[in-house]
Short mmCIF file of C-alpha atoms (C1' of nucleotides) in Angstrom, two decimals:
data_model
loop_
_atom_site.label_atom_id
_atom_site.label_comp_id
_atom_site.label_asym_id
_atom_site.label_seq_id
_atom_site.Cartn_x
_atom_site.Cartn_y
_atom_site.Cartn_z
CA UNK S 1 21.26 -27.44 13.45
CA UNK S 2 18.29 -26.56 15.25
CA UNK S 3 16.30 -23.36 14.67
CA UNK S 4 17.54 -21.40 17.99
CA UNK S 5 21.01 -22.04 17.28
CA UNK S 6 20.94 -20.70 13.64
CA UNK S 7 18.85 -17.57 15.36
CA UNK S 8 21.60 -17.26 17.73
CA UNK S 9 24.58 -17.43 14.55
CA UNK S 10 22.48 -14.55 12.72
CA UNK S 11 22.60 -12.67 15.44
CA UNK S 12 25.82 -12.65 16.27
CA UNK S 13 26.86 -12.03 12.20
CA UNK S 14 25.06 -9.32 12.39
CA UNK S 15 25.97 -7.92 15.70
CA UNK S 16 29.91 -7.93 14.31
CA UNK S 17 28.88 -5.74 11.30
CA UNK S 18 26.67 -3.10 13.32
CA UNK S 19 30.08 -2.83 15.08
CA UNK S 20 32.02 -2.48 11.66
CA UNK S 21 29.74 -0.81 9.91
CA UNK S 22 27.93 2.08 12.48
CA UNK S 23 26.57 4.29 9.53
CA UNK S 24 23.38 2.53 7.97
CA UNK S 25 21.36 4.95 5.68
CA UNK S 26 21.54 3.68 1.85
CA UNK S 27 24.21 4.74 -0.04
CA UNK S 28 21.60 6.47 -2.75
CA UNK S 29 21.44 10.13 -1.90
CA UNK S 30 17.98 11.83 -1.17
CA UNK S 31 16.10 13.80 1.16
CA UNK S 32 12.11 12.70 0.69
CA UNK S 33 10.33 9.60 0.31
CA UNK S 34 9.56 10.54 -3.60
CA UNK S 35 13.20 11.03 -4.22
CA UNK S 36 13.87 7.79 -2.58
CA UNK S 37 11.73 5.70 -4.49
CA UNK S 38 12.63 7.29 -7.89
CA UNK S 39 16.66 6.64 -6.87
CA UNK S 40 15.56 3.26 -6.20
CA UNK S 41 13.77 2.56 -9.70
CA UNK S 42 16.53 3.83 -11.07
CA UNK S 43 19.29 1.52 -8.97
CA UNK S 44 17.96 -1.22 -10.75
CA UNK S 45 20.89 -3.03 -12.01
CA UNK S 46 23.51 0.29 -11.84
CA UNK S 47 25.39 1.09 -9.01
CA UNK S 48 24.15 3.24 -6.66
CA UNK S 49 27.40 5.42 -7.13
CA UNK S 50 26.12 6.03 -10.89
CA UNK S 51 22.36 6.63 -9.68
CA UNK S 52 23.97 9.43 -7.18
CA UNK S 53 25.33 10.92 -10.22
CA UNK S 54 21.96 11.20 -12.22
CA UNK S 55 19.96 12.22 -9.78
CA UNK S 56 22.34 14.88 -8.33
CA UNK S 57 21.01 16.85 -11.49
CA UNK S 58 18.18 15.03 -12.08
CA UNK S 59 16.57 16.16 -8.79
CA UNK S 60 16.58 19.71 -9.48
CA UNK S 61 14.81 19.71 -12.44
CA UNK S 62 12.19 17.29 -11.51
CA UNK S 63 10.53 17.76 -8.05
CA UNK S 64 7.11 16.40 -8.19
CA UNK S 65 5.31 13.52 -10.02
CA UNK S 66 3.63 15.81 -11.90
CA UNK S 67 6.85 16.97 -13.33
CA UNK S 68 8.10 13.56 -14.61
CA UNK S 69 4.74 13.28 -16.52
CA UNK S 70 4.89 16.69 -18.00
CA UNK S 71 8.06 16.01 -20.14
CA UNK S 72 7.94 14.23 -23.00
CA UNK S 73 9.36 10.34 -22.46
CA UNK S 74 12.31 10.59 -24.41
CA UNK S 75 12.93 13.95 -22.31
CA UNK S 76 13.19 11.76 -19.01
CA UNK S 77 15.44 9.17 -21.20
CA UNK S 78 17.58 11.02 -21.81
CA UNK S 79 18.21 12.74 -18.41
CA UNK S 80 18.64 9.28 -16.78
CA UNK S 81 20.24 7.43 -19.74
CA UNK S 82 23.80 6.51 -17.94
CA UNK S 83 22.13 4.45 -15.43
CA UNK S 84 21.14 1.28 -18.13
CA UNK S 85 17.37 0.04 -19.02
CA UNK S 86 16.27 3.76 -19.74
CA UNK S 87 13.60 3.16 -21.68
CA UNK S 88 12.05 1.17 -19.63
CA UNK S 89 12.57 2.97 -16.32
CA UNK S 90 11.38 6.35 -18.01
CA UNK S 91 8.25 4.29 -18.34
CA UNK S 92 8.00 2.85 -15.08
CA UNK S 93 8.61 6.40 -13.13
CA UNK S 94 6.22 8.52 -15.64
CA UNK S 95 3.82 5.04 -15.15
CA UNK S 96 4.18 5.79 -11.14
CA UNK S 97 3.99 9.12 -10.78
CA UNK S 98 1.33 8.91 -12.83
CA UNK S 99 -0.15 6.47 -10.35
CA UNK S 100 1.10 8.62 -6.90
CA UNK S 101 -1.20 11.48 -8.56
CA UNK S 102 -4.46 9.24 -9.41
CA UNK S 103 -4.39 6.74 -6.50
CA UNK S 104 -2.48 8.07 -3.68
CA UNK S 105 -2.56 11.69 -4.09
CA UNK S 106 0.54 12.53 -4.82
CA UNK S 107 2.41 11.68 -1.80
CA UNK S 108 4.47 7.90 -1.72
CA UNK S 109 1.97 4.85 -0.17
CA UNK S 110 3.89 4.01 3.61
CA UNK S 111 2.02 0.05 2.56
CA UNK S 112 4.50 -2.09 0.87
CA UNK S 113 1.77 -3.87 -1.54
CA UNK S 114 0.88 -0.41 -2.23
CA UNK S 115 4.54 0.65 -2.83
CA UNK S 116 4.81 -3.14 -5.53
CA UNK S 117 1.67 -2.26 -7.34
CA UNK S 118 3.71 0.70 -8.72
CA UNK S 119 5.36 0.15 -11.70
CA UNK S 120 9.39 -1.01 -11.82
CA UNK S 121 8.64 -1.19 -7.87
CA UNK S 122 9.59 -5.12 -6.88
CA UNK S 123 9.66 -6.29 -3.20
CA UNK S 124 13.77 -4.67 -3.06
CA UNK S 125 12.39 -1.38 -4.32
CA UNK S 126 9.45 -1.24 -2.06
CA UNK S 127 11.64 -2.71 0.72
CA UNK S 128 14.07 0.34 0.48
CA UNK S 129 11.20 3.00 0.28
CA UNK S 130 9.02 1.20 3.29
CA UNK S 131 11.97 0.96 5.80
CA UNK S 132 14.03 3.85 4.94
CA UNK S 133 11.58 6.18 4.17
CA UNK S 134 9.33 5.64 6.42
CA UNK S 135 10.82 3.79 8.79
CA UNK S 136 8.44 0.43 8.16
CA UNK S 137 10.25 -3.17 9.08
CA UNK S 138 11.53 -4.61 5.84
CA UNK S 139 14.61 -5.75 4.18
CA UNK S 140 15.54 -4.99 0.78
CA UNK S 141 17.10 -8.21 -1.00
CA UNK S 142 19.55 -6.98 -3.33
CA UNK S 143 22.42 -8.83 -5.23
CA UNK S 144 24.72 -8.80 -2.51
CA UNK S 145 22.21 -9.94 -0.13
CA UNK S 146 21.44 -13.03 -1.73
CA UNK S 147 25.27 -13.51 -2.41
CA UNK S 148 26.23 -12.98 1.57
CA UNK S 149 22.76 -14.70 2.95
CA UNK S 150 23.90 -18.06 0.84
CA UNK S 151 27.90 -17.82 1.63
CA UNK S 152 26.81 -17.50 5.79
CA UNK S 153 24.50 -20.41 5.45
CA UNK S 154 21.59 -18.60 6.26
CA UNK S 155 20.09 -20.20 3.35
CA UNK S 156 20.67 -22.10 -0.05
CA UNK S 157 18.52 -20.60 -2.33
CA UNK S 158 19.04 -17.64 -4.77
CA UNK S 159 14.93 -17.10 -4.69
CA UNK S 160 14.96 -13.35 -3.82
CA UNK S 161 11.28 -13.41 -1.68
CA UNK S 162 12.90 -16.97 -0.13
CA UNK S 163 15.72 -15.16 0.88
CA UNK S 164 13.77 -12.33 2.85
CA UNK S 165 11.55 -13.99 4.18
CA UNK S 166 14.20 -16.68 5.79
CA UNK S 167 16.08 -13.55 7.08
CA UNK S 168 12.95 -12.25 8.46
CA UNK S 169 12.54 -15.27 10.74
CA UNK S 170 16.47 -15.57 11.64
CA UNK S 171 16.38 -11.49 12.93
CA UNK S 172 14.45 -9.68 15.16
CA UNK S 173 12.37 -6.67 13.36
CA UNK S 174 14.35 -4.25 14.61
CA UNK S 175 17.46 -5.81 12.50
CA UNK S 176 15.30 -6.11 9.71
CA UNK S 177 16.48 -2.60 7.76
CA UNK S 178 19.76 -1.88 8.48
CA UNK S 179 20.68 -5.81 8.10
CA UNK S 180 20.27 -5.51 4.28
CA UNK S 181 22.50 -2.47 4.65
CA UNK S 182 25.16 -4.06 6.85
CA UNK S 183 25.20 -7.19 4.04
CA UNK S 184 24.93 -5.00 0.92
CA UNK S 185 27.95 -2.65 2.82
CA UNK S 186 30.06 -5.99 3.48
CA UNK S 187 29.48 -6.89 0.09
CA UNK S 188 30.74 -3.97 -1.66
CA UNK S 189 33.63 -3.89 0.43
CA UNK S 190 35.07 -6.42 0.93
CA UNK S 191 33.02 -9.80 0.26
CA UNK S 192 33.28 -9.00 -3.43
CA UNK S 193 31.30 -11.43 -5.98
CA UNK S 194 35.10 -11.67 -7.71
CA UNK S 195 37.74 -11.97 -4.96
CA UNK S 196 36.19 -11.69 -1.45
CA UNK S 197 38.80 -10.47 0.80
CA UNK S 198 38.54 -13.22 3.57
CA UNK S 199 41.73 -11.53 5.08
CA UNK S 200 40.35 -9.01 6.37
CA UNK S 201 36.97 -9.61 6.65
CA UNK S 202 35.39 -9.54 10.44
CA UNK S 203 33.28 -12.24 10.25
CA UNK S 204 35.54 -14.63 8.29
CA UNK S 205 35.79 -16.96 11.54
CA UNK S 206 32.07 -17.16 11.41
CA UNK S 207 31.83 -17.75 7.49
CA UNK S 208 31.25 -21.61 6.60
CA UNK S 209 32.42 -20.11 2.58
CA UNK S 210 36.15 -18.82 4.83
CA UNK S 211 38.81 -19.17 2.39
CA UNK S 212 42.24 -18.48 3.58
CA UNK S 213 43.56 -18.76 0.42
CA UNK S 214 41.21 -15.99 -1.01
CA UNK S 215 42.36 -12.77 -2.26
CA UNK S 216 46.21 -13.45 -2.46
CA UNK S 217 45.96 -11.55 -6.12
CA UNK S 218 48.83 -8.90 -6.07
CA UNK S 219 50.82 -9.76 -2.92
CA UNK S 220 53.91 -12.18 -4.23
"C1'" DC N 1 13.32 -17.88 -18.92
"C1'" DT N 2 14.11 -13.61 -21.82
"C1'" DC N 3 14.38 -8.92 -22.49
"C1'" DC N 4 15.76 -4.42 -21.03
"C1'" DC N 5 21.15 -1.35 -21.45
"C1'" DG N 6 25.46 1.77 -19.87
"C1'" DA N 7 29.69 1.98 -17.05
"C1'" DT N 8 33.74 0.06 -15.37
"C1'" DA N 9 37.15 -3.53 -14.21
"C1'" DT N 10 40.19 -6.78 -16.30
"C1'" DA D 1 37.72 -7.09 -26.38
"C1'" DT D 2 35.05 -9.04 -23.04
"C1'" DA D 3 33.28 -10.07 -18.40
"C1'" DT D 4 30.92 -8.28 -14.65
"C1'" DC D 5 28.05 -5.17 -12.11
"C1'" DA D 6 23.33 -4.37 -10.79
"C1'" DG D 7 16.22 -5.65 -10.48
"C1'" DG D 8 11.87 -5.86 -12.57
"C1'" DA D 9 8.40 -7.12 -16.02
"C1'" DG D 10 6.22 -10.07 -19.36
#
DNA sequence: CTCCCGATAT
DNA sequence: ATATCAGGAG
């Protein structure tokens, strides 16, 4: 299929879920660009239900970088324990704030390869802060993205930075944000890894992956 | 490719 | 009891 037709495909996938899905901020909760970046460290394999759950409490005790870094490691493990890895993401946001206060002066970097030089920041992290914060063209290539992107035939490849960048050339930049939203929505909802539910999914007639058959389970 | 790890669905 | 969810670093 030729390059303007596939364009043309995207498009109209995506125009169907803008319709279904009209609300397209992330489903992590926050109100500043720090908060946004630490919710994202912390998303890192956990649901962002969980993360809303830590940092609901987490948030009022720590405001700025320089109060991650003032508590002892095992402090900060403990106070974001139920979201998995802790150890290691205790590190990576004391490593970063740590970083925010000696190379960017305290405040987030707006540049993506500033935002991935921070540590436990990857091109999904930084793709979240960059567009969402601050409003940057990006898209943030999560799980159900690559799931979604590969089950439409946008692509055949589970290569994360392959993935973005082919949806990057398929959308215009000013789908490039909330599309990872409208996917990553879809995805939880209703194109579940398990049993997507191709019954009542809105773009089933456009899905090559359409299985009428899917999601019987419970209905004799 | 392996390690990092808890919560929840089945 | 076990599978599945969910990214980044070394």
């Amino acid at each position: 299929m030729a390059e303007k037709q596939e364009k043309a495909f995207a498009k109209k996938v995506f125009d169907k879920l803008a319709t279904v899905y009209p609300e397209v901020h992330p489903a992590l909760e926050y109100t500043t660009a720090f908060q946004l970046l630490i919710a994202t460290i912390l998303s890192a394999q956990c649901t962002d239900a969980r993360v809303n759950i830590v940092t609901e409490t987490l948030f009022k005790k720590y405001k700025k970088p320089q109060d991650y870094i003032s508590v002892a490691q095992e402090e900060l493990e403990k106070d974001i324990f139920s979201t998995g890895f802790y150890r290691m993401k205790a590190k990576n946001i004391q490593g970063c704030c740590k970083s925010l206060i000696e190379n960017y002066n305290g405040k987030v970097p707006k540049d993506f390869d500033e935002l991935v030089k921070l540590p436990g920041v990857g091109r999904k992290t930084a793709s979240v802060v960059a567009g969402n914060a601050f409003g940057i063209p990006a898209i943030a290539v999560d799980t159900h993205v690559i799931r979604l992107s590969n089950l439409l035939g946008f692509i055949d490849s589970k290569d994360q930075t392959k993935i973005e960048f082919r949806l990057k050339e398929l959308l215009p930049e000013s789908y490039w944000v909330n599309s990872s939203h409208w996917l990553a929505t879809h995805g939880r909802e209703v194109c579940f890894a398990r049993h997507p539910q191709c019954h009542e999914c809105v773009i089933a007639k456009l899905c090559p992956s359409f299985n009428p058959q899917s999601n019987m389970k419970g209905k004799k």
